[in-house]
PDB file of C-alpha atoms in Angstrom:
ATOM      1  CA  UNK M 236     113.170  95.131 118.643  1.00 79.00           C
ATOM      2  CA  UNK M 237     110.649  95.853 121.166  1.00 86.00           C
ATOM      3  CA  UNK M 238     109.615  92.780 123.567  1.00 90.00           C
ATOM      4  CA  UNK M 239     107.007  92.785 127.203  1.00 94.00           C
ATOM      5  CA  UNK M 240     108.158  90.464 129.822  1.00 95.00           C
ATOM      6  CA  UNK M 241     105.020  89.548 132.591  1.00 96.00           C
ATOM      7  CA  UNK M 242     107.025  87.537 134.989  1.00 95.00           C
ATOM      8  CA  UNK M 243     103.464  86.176 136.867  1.00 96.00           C
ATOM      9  CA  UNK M 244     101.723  83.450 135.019  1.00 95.00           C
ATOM     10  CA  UNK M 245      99.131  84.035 137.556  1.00 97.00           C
ATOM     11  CA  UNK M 246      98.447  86.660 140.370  1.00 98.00           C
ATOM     12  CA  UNK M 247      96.453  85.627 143.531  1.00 98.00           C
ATOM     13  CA  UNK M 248      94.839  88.434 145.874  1.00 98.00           C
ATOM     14  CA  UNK M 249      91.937  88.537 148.635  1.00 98.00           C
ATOM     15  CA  UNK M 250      88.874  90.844 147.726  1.00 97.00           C
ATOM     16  CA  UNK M 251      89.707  94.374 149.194  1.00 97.00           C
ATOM     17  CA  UNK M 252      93.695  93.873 149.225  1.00 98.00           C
ATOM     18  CA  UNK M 253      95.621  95.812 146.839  1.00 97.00           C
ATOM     19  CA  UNK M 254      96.633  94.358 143.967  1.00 97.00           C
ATOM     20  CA  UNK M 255      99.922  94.436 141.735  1.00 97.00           C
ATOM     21  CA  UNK M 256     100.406  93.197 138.426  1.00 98.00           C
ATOM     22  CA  UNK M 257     103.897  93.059 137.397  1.00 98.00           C
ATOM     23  CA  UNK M 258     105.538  94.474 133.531  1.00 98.00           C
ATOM     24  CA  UNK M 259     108.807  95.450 132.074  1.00 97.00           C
ATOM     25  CA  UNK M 260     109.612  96.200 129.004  1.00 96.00           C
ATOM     26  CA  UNK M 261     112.155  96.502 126.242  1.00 93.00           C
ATOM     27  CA  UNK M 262     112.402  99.277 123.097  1.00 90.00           C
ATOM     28  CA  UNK M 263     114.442 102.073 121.785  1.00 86.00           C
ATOM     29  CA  UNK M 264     114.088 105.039 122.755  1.00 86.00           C
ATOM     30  CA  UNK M 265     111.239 106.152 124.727  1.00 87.00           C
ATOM     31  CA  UNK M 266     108.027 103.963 125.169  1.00 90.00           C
ATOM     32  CA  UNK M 267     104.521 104.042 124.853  1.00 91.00           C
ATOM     33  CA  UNK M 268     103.019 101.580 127.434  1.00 94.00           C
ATOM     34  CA  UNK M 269      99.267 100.198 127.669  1.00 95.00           C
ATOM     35  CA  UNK M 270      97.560  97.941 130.000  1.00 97.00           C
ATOM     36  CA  UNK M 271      94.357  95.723 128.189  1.00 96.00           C
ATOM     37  CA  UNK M 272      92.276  93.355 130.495  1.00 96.00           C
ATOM     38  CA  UNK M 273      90.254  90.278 128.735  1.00 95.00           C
ATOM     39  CA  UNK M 274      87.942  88.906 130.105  1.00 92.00           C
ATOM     40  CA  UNK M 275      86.205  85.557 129.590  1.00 86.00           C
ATOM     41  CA  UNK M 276      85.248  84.825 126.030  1.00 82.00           C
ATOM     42  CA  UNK M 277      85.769  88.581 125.674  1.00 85.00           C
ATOM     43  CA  UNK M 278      88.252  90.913 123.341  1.00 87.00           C
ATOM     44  CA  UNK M 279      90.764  92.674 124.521  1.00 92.00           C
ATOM     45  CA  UNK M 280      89.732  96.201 126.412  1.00 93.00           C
ATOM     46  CA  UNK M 281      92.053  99.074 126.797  1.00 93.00           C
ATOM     47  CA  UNK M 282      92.702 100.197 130.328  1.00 95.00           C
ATOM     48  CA  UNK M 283      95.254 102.821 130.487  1.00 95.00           C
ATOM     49  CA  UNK M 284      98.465 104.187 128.844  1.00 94.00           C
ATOM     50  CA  UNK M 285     101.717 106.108 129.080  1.00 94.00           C
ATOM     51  CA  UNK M 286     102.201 108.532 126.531  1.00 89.00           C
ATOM     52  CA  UNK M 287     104.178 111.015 128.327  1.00 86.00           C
ATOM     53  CA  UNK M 288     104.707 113.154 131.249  1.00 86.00           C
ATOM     54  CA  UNK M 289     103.650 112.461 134.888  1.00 90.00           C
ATOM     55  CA  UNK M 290     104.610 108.543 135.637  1.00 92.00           C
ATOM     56  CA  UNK M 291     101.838 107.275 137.560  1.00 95.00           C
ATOM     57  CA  UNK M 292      98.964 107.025 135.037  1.00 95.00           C
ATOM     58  CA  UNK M 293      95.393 106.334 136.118  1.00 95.00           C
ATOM     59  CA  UNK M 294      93.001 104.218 133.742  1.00 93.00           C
ATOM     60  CA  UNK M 295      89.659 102.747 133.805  1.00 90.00           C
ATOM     61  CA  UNK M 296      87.667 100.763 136.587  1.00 91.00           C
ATOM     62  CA  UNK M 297      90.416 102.275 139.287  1.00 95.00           C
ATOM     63  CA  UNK M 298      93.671 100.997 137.736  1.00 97.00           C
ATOM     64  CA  UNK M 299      96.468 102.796 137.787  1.00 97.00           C
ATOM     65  CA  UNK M 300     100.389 102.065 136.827  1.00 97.00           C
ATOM     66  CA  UNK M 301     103.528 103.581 137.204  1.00 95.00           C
ATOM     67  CA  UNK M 302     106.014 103.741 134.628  1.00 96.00           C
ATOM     68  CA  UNK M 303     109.798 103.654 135.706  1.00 96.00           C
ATOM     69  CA  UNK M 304     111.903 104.482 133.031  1.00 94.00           C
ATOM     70  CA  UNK M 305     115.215 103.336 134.994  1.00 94.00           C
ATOM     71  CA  UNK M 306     113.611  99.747 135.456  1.00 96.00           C
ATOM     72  CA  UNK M 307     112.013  99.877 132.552  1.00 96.00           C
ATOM     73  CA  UNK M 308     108.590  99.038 134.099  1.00 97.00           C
ATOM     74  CA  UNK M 309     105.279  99.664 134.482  1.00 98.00           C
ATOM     75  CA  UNK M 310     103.624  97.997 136.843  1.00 98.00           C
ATOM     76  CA  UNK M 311      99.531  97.850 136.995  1.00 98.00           C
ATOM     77  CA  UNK M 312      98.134  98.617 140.741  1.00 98.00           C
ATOM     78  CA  UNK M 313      94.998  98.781 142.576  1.00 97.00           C
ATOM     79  CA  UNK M 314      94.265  99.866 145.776  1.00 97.00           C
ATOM     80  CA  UNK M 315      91.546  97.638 146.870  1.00 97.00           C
ATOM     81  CA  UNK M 316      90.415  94.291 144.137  1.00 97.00           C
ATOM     82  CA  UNK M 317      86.894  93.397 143.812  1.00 97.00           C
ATOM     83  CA  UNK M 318      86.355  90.171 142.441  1.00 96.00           C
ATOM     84  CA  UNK M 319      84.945  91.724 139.347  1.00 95.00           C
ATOM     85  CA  UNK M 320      88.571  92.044 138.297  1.00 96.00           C
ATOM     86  CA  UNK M 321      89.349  88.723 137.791  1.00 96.00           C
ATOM     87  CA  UNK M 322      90.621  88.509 134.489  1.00 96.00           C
ATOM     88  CA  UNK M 323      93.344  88.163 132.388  1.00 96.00           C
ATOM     89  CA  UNK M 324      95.786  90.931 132.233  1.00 97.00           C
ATOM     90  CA  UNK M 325      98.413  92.050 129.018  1.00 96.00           C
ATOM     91  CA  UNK M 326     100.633  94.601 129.522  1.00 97.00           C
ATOM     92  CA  UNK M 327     102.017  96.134 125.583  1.00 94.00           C
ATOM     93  CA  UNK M 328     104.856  98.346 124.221  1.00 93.00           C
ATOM     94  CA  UNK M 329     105.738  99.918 121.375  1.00 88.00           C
ATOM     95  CA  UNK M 330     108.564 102.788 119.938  1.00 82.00           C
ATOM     96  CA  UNK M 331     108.180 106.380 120.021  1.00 78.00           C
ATOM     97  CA  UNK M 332     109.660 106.756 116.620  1.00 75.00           C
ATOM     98  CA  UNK M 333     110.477 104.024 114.230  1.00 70.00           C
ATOM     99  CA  UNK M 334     109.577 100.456 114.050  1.00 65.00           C
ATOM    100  CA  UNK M 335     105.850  98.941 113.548  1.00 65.00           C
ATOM    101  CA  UNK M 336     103.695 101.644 115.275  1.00 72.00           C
ATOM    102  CA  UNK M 337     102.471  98.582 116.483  1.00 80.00           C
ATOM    103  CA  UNK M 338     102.691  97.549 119.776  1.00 87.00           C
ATOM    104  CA  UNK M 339     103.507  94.127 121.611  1.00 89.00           C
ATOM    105  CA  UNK M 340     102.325  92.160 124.336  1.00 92.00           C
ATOM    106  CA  UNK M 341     103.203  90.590 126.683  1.00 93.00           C
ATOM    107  CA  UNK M 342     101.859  86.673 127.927  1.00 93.00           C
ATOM    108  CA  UNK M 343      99.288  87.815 129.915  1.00 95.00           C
ATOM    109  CA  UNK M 344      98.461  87.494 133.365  1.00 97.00           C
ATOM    110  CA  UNK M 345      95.828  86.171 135.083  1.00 96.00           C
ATOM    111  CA  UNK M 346      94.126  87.998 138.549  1.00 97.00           C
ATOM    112  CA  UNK M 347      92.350  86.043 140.439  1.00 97.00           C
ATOM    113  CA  UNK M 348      90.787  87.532 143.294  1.00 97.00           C
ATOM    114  CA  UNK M 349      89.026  85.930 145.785  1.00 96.00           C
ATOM    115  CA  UNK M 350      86.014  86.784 147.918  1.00 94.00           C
TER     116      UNK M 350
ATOM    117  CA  UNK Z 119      78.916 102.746 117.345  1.00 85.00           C
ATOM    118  CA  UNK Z 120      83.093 102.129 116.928  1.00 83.00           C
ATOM    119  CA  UNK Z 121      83.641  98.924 116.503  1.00 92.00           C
ATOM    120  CA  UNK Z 122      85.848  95.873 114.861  1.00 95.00           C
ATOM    121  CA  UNK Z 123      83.856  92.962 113.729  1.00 96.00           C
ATOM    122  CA  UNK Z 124      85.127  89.555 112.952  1.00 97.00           C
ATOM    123  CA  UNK Z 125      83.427  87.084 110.797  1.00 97.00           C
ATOM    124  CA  UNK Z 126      82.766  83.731 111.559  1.00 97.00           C
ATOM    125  CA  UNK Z 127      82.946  84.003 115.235  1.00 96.00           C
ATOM    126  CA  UNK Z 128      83.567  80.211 115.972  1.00 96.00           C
ATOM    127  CA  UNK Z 129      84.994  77.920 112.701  1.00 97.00           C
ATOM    128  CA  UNK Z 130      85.413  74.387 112.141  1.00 97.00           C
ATOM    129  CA  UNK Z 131      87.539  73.425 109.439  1.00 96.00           C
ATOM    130  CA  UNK Z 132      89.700  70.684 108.416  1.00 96.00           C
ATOM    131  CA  UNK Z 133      93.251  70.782 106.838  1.00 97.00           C
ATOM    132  CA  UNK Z 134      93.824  72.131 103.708  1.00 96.00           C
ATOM    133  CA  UNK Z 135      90.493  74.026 102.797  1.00 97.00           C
ATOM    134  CA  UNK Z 136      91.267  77.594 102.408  1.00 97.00           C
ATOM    135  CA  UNK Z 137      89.387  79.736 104.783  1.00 97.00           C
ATOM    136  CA  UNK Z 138      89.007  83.536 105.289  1.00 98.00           C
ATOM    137  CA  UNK Z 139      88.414  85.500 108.429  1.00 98.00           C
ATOM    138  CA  UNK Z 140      87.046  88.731 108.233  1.00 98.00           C
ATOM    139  CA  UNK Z 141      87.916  91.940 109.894  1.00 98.00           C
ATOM    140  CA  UNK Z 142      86.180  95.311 109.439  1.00 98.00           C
ATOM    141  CA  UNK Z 143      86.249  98.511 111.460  1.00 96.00           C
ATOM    142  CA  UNK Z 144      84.549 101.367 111.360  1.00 95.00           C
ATOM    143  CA  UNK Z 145      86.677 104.503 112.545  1.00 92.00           C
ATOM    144  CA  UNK Z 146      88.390 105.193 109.866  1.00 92.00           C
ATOM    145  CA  UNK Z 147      91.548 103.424 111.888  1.00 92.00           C
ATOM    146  CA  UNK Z 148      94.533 103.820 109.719  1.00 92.00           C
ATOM    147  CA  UNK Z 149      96.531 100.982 111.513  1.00 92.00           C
ATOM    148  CA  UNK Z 150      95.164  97.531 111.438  1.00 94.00           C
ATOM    149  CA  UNK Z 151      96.527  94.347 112.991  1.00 95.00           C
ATOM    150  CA  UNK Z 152      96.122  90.061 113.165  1.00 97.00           C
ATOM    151  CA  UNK Z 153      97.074  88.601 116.290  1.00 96.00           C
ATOM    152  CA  UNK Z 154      96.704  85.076 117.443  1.00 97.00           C
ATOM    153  CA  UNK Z 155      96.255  84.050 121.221  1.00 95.00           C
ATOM    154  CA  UNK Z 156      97.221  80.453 122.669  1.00 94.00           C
ATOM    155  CA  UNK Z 157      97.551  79.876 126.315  1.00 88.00           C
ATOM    156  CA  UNK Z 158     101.050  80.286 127.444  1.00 85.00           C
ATOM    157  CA  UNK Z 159     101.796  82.497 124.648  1.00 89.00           C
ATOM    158  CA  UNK Z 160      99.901  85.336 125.039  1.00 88.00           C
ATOM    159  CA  UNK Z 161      98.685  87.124 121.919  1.00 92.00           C
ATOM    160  CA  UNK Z 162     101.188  87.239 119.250  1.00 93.00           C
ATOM    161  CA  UNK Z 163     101.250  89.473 116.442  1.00 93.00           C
ATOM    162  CA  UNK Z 164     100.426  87.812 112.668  1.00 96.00           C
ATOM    163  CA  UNK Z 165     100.968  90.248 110.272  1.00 96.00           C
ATOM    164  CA  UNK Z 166      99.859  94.298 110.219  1.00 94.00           C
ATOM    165  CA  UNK Z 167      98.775  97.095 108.192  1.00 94.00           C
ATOM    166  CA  UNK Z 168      99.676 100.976 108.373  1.00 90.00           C
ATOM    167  CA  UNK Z 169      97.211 101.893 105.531  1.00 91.00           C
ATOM    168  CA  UNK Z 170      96.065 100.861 102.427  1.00 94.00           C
ATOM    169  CA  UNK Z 171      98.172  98.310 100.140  1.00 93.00           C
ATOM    170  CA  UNK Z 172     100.693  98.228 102.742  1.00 92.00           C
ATOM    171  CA  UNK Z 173     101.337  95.490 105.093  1.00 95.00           C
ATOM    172  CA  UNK Z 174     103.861  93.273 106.638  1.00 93.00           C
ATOM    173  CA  UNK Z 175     104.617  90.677 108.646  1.00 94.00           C
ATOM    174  CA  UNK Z 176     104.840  90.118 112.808  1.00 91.00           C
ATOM    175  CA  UNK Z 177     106.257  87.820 114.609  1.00 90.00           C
ATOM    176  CA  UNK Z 178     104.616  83.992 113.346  1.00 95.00           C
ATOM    177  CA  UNK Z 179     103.493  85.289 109.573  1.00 97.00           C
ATOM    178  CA  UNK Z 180     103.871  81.571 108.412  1.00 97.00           C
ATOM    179  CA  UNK Z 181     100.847  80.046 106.908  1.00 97.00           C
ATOM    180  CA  UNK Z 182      98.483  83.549 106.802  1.00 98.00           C
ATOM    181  CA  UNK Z 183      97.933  85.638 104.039  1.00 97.00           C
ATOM    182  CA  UNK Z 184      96.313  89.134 104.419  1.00 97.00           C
ATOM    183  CA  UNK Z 185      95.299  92.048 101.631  1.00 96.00           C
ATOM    184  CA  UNK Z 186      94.583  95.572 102.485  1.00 97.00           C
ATOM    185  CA  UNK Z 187      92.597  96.690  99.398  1.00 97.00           C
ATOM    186  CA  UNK Z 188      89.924  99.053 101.548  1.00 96.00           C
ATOM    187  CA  UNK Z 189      90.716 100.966 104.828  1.00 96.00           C
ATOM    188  CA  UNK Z 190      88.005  99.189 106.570  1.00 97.00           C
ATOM    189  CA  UNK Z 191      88.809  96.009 105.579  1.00 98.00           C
ATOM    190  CA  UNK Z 192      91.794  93.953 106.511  1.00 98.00           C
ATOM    191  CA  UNK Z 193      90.907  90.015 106.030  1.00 98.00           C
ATOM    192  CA  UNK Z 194      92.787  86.941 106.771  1.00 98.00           C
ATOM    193  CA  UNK Z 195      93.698  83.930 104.641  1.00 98.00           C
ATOM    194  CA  UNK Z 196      94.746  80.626 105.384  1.00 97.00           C
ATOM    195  CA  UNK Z 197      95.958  79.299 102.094  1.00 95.00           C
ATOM    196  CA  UNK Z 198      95.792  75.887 103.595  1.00 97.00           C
ATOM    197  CA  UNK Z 199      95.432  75.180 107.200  1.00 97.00           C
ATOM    198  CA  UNK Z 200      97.125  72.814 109.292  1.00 97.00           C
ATOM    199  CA  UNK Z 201      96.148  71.867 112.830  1.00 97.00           C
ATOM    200  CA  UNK Z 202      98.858  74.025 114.742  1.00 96.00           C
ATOM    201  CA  UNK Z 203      96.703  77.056 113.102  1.00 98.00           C
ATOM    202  CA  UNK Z 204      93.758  76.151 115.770  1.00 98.00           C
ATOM    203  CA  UNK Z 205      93.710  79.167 118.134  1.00 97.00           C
ATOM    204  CA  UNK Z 206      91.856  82.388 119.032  1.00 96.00           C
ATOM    205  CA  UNK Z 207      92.291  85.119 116.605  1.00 97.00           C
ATOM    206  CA  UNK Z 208      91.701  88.656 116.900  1.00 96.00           C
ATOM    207  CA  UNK Z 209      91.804  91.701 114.801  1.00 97.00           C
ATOM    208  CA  UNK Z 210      92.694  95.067 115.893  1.00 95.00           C
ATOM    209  CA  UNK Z 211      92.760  98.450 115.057  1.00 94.00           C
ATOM    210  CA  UNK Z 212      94.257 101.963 115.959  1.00 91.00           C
ATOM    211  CA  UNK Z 213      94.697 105.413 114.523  1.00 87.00           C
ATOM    212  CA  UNK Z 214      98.714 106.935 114.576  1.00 78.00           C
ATOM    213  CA  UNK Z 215      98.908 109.879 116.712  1.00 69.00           C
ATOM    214  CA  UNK Z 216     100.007 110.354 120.199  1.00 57.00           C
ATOM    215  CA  UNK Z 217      99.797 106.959 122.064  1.00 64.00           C
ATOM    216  CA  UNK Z 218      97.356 105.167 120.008  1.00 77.00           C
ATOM    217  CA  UNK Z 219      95.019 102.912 121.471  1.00 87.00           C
ATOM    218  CA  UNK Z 220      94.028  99.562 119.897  1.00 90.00           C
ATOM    219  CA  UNK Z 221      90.571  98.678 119.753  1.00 93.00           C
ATOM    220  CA  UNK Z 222      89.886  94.961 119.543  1.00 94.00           C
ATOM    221  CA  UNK Z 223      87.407  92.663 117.396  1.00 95.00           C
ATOM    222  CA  UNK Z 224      85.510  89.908 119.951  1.00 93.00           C
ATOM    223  CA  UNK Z 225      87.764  87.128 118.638  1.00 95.00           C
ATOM    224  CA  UNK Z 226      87.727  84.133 115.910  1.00 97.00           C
ATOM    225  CA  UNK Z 227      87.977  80.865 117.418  1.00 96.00           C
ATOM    226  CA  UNK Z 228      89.150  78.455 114.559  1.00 98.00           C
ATOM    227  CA  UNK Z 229      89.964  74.486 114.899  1.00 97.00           C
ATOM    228  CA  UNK Z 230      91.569  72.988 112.090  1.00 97.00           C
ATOM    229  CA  UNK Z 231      90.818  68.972 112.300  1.00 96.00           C
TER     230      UNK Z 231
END
């Protein structure tokens, strides 16, 4: 079974801070990680992903995340939030090799930056 | 343009009338998925597709029906709906390779009264 744990309900951060939005995950075998945003009354957009190779992995809008394979996480990052960002935040797994193909998310969690 | 579409985008129902949402996508996606979202819960995953005629369940399957007669097409049935099926639904597609990226529909909002 593969399962996406987002430990923040809710992540708080001043316009022009960096920002961190935390993810670990569980699957066998190696992982194929992805980072969607939402935003209001809006589907889900890809971001990024980690397929393979070098572990920090830079998406859209100037997101980036890091995948650790020994802590099993992969952790979203920014180096400076605008308050465009604000939005909810998935973080999803799924196998290499076997299982659905299809990947699960995580809760969510939800930036808010201020100005 | 790629794209999933829904259809309705917002639904009002009331328990017990069969409904069906719509999903459609144009990229020739092999993969197709139902998820529902509910706050605190995230999106969870309905039921799924890997091509044509075959699908199976996710994680809350109970109370949906889906067919996969047509690649593009991947609709979703509630036989009879019951109040604890009001939530946002979306569909989603993908295409199997190398890290496959899921491309979203905008969302069904359904209340069941």
């Amino acid at each position: 079974a593969q399962s996406v744990a987002q430990p923040e309900d809710q992540v708080n951060v001043a316009e022009g801070n960096p920002l961190t939005v935390k993810c670990t995950y569980s699957v066998s075998g190696n992982p194929y990680l992805f980072w969607y945003v939402q935003y209001p009354n809006r589907g889900l957009q890809f971001l990024l992903k980690y397929i393979t190779g070098d572990n920090l992995v830079k998406g859209s809008y100037g997101f980036e995340a890091e995948f650790n394979k020994s802590q099993t996480s992969f952790h979203l990052k920014k180096p400076s939030a605008l308050v465009s960002d604000s939005a909810l935040y998935f973080c999803a797994v799924r196998a290499t090799s076997g299982g659905s193909y299809i990947p699960t998310f995580g809760r969510g969690t939800s930036l808010i930056v201020h100005p | 343009e790629a794209q999933v579409t829904q259809n309705p985008r917002y639904l009002i129902t009331v328990t017990g009338k069969k409904l069906t949402v719509t999903c459609s996508q144009n990229m020739n996606h092999e993969y197709m998925s139902w998820y529902r979202q509910d706050p605190g819960l995230g999106l969870r995953q309905i039921y799924y597709s890997m091509n044509v005629e075959v699908t199976d369940k996710g994680d809350v399957p109970e109370g949906y029906k889906v067919s996969r007669k047509e690649k593009r097409n991947f609709p979703l049935i509630l036989e009879s709906p019951s109040p604890n099926q009001t939530s946002l639904y979306f569909c989603a597609s993908s295409s199997p390779g190398l890290g496959d990226t899921q491309y979203f529909g905008p969302g069904t909002r359904l209340t069941v009264l």
